[in-house]
Amino acid sequence: MAADRAYLPGARLGTGLASVETEVARLLTRFAQAGAERVEPPALLPADTLLDLYGEDIRARAYVTDDPVEGERMLRPDFTVPVVEMHASHGATPARYTYAGPVWRQQVPGAGRPTEYLQVGFELFDTAAAADADAEVFALLADAVGDEATVETGDIGLLLAAIDALSLDERRRAMLRHHVWRPARFRRLIERFRAPGRLADRLAALPDTAVAEHVRSLSPEIGVRSVDEITDRLHALREEAEAAPLPDADVALLDALLTLDGPMGEVLGRLRPLAESRPPLAAAVERLGKRVEALGRRGIDAAALPFATNFGRTAMEYYDGFVFAFTAPGRPDLPPLAQGGRYDALTAELGPAIPAVGGIVRPEALLAARS
Amino acid sequence: MKLGLPSKGRLQADAIDWFAQWGLTITRSDGGREYAGTVAGLDGVELVLLSAGEVPRELAAGRIHLGVTGTDLIHEKLPDRAATVAEIAPMGFGHADLIVAVPKLWADVETMDDLDEVASLLRARHGHRLRVATKYHNLVRGFFREHGIADYLLVDSQGATEGTVKNETAEAVADITSSGATLEANHLKILGDGLILKSQATLFASRRAEWTAEDRAALQTLCARIGTPAPL
């Protein structure tokens, strides 16, 4: 029906609309009280930026439209990217921003999820203590959704740090980092690095020398990828095939790390022995410890917060540190009422690297959960 | 009951033969020049001739009750196909595979995982994403997502897709192949795990069409002859 909106039948007019407007205003006021400046990013974004960030997949998730002069545009699937760009060109760090408006997402047919829904968000750009910034945003979003919500937390930074701690060369580490947000592909890479011999079988047909000649013998040279590039990668694969396998202890570390699930304080206790003699991971565990303290200073019993190392690995792809979501208990039909996290790497992709953490509330889902 | 059939070519001839074995005699009017014809041997069937590519759309819109087209087109054009069409029977012809192919020159690429790594390298070296030429945007996007590949660009190609690599408008192609001869002639090879879909001509029923009691009876009779339960 024309008057229906996400999770709220008929709420595009009358009292339904009034309650949505009131809720959006309440959230904006709450975020402004926390020091945020109101911003209003455009709804039509240049497609290139989003395609560069998310790849071709974004076309199946965002709505693409075309302007004969401006070129391909996308209906904003998310506020974070335009807010980061706004900050990069106009803002001075530290900065806090708030915004409200619709986002548009294509959904799987039959999934029953809305293609247009409201977000009210808060983003914090700050080079000072990350733990304090994490705690500030989490506490603010927790307060905005209220006590009823169920909370989930995680930290993508732990897995990224564990990758840095593995006995691998930089090439293979980069491959793992690239697939942190795709668990099945990540697992296939681990299996491949465990048994480099399989790669050797595949390369057995290659001559020991004159690899480039061999490549040229296969077919005429067509396409932009040169024989040199192909030869370079064949050499890299051969090196990988001859490299030491990923040690069992490293695989065990990843397995142990990725199955941690429990109260944050307890997980922290179990992480400490895992991080022993692995400095990059130890630093990430230290950051988690500092976050627990910073949350405590804001009156949150962080040690008791549910925490899972695997949380946020599929649905929240640009987050690379602390991640969290608040859901409505007993309402599997609703998406998270609020979610957010740290996305330092995203800012570096779009402009100058600025440590950043933020989150959004879905006011329509929040109202539906209360009703 | 409206039956949608490809308007010409081998696919139409094979479909007419297929229906003949179930007692439906399809005759084109005016020796085949007029896009019209008759169906004998089953009461109440009206022939609609249209391009094979339009059959999925017409089924989804409910403007035809039955339609013959390739499963590739149904999967590509009807993302919500379970709700819009029902498969009655594969017809045993029009076999073709939708596959991912790369230059034979790429001695280092045998699998989709290889392609993924090459996509990252290519972007670093050439400043653009790996371009995949295809007309099957939805199927290819879904397949690449399943394989954890995001760093690529789909380039629309409605024909002569295998030539795009040589023309340097794409690095890889995703297209239909039956014998592989066109790929071979264009110096391309299929990836070991690059099979997206095995397609063949298939008879579909529309879930969106208006089915009168007579239409349903005709469908029952047809399905009974084929020896398959009526899907509606």
Short mmCIF file of C-alpha atoms in Angstrom, two decimals, chain B residues 16-158:
data_model
loop_
_atom_site.label_atom_id
_atom_site.label_comp_id
_atom_site.label_asym_id
_atom_site.label_seq_id
_atom_site.Cartn_x
_atom_site.Cartn_y
_atom_site.Cartn_z
CA ILE B 16 7.23 -28.63 -32.61
CA ASP B 17 8.71 -32.16 -32.86
CA TRP B 18 8.61 -32.50 -29.08
CA PHE B 19 4.94 -31.55 -28.86
CA ALA B 20 4.15 -33.89 -31.78
CA GLN B 21 5.25 -36.91 -29.74
CA TRP B 22 2.58 -35.96 -27.14
CA GLY B 23 -0.12 -35.68 -29.80
CA LEU B 24 -0.06 -31.92 -30.35
CA THR B 25 0.28 -30.97 -33.98
CA ILE B 26 1.55 -27.43 -34.38
CA THR B 27 1.21 -25.92 -37.85
CA ARG B 28 2.65 -22.55 -38.85
CA SER B 29 0.37 -20.49 -41.11
CA ASP B 30 1.42 -19.18 -44.49
CA GLY B 31 4.33 -21.59 -44.72
CA GLY B 32 5.98 -20.03 -41.69
CA ARG B 33 6.15 -16.42 -42.84
CA GLU B 34 3.25 -15.21 -40.76
CA TYR B 35 3.96 -15.26 -37.01
CA ALA B 36 0.86 -17.33 -36.31
CA GLY B 37 -0.19 -20.97 -36.32
CA THR B 38 -2.59 -23.57 -35.01
CA VAL B 39 -2.46 -26.40 -32.51
CA ALA B 40 -4.39 -29.58 -33.16
CA GLY B 41 -4.73 -32.62 -30.95
CA LEU B 42 -5.58 -30.81 -27.71
CA ASP B 43 -8.64 -28.59 -27.40
CA GLY B 44 -8.40 -24.98 -26.34
CA VAL B 45 -4.70 -24.37 -27.00
CA GLU B 46 -3.82 -21.10 -28.71
CA LEU B 47 -0.37 -20.57 -30.21
CA VAL B 48 1.62 -17.41 -29.45
CA LEU B 49 4.89 -17.00 -31.32
CA LEU B 50 7.51 -14.79 -29.76
CA SER B 51 11.26 -14.41 -29.29
CA ALA B 52 12.67 -17.02 -26.88
CA GLY B 53 14.08 -14.15 -24.82
CA GLU B 54 10.59 -12.74 -24.26
CA VAL B 55 9.04 -15.97 -23.05
CA PRO B 56 10.15 -15.51 -19.40
CA ARG B 57 8.67 -12.00 -19.28
CA GLU B 58 5.37 -13.12 -20.82
CA LEU B 59 5.13 -16.06 -18.38
CA ALA B 60 5.84 -13.75 -15.44
CA ALA B 61 3.22 -11.28 -16.65
CA GLY B 62 0.70 -14.09 -17.05
CA ARG B 63 0.02 -13.23 -20.67
CA ILE B 64 0.79 -16.81 -21.70
CA HIS B 65 -0.07 -19.94 -19.71
CA LEU B 66 2.70 -22.18 -21.05
CA GLY B 67 6.01 -21.28 -22.61
CA VAL B 68 9.07 -22.93 -24.10
CA THR B 69 12.43 -21.34 -23.34
CA GLY B 70 15.88 -22.15 -21.98
CA THR B 71 16.34 -22.53 -18.23
CA ASP B 72 19.20 -20.01 -18.56
CA LEU B 73 16.77 -17.25 -19.55
CA ILE B 74 14.27 -18.17 -16.85
CA HIS B 75 16.99 -18.10 -14.17
CA GLU B 76 18.45 -14.85 -15.50
CA LYS B 77 15.25 -12.91 -16.01
CA LEU B 78 13.05 -14.16 -13.17
CA PRO B 79 14.90 -13.84 -9.86
CA ASP B 80 11.61 -14.65 -8.12
CA ARG B 81 10.94 -17.62 -10.41
CA ALA B 82 9.55 -19.97 -7.76
CA ALA B 83 6.65 -17.57 -7.33
CA THR B 84 6.11 -16.86 -11.03
CA VAL B 85 6.66 -20.08 -12.99
CA ALA B 86 6.53 -23.84 -12.55
CA GLU B 87 8.67 -26.25 -14.55
CA ILE B 88 6.60 -28.87 -16.39
CA ALA B 89 9.27 -30.81 -18.27
CA PRO B 90 12.80 -30.48 -19.61
CA MET B 91 12.54 -31.10 -23.38
CA GLY B 92 15.86 -32.72 -24.12
CA PHE B 93 17.21 -30.24 -26.67
CA GLY B 94 18.74 -26.78 -26.72
CA HIS B 95 21.46 -27.98 -24.35
CA ALA B 96 23.92 -25.26 -23.45
CA ASP B 97 26.17 -24.45 -20.52
CA LEU B 98 26.59 -20.99 -19.08
CA ILE B 99 30.28 -20.87 -18.21
CA VAL B 100 33.09 -18.52 -17.19
CA ALA B 101 36.01 -18.42 -19.63
CA VAL B 102 39.38 -16.65 -19.63
CA PRO B 103 42.20 -16.41 -22.20
CA LYS B 104 44.03 -19.69 -22.83
CA LEU B 105 47.14 -17.60 -22.38
CA TRP B 106 46.40 -17.38 -18.66
CA ALA B 107 48.40 -20.44 -17.66
CA ASP B 108 48.07 -19.41 -14.02
CA VAL B 109 44.27 -19.41 -13.95
CA GLU B 110 42.30 -22.65 -13.64
CA THR B 111 39.68 -21.88 -11.02
CA MET B 112 37.40 -19.12 -9.80
CA ASP B 113 39.75 -18.61 -6.84
CA ASP B 114 42.57 -17.95 -9.33
CA LEU B 115 40.35 -15.48 -11.12
CA ASP B 116 39.72 -13.71 -7.83
CA GLU B 117 43.45 -13.29 -7.18
CA VAL B 118 44.05 -12.11 -10.72
CA ALA B 119 41.25 -9.56 -10.26
CA SER B 120 43.15 -7.97 -7.35
CA LEU B 121 46.47 -8.04 -9.25
CA LEU B 122 44.91 -6.63 -12.39
CA ARG B 123 43.36 -3.73 -10.53
CA ALA B 124 46.69 -2.89 -8.89
CA ARG B 125 48.55 -3.12 -12.20
CA HIS B 126 46.09 -1.61 -14.68
CA GLY B 127 43.99 0.62 -12.45
CA HIS B 128 40.67 -0.93 -13.43
CA ARG B 129 38.70 -3.87 -12.22
CA LEU B 130 38.60 -7.20 -14.02
CA ARG B 131 35.92 -6.84 -16.68
CA VAL B 132 33.58 -9.76 -17.31
CA ALA B 133 31.55 -9.53 -20.51
CA THR B 134 28.12 -11.16 -20.40
CA LYS B 135 24.44 -10.73 -21.01
CA TYR B 136 23.59 -12.86 -17.94
CA HIS B 137 24.08 -10.15 -15.34
CA ASN B 138 22.04 -11.66 -12.51
CA LEU B 139 23.34 -15.21 -12.87
CA VAL B 140 26.96 -14.10 -13.15
CA ARG B 141 26.70 -11.72 -10.21
CA GLY B 142 25.17 -14.45 -8.05
CA PHE B 143 27.81 -16.98 -9.11
CA PHE B 144 30.70 -14.60 -8.43
CA ARG B 145 29.22 -13.77 -5.03
CA GLU B 146 29.02 -17.48 -4.17
CA HIS B 147 32.70 -17.72 -5.00
CA GLY B 148 33.56 -14.71 -2.83
CA ILE B 149 34.58 -12.49 -5.76
CA ALA B 150 33.55 -8.84 -5.58
CA ASP B 151 36.39 -6.97 -7.24
CA TYR B 152 35.24 -7.15 -10.86
CA LEU B 153 33.08 -5.23 -13.31
CA LEU B 154 30.29 -6.62 -15.45
CA VAL B 155 30.38 -5.37 -19.02
CA ASP B 156 27.18 -5.82 -20.95
CA SER B 157 27.61 -7.85 -24.12
CA GLN B 158 24.57 -8.90 -26.12
#
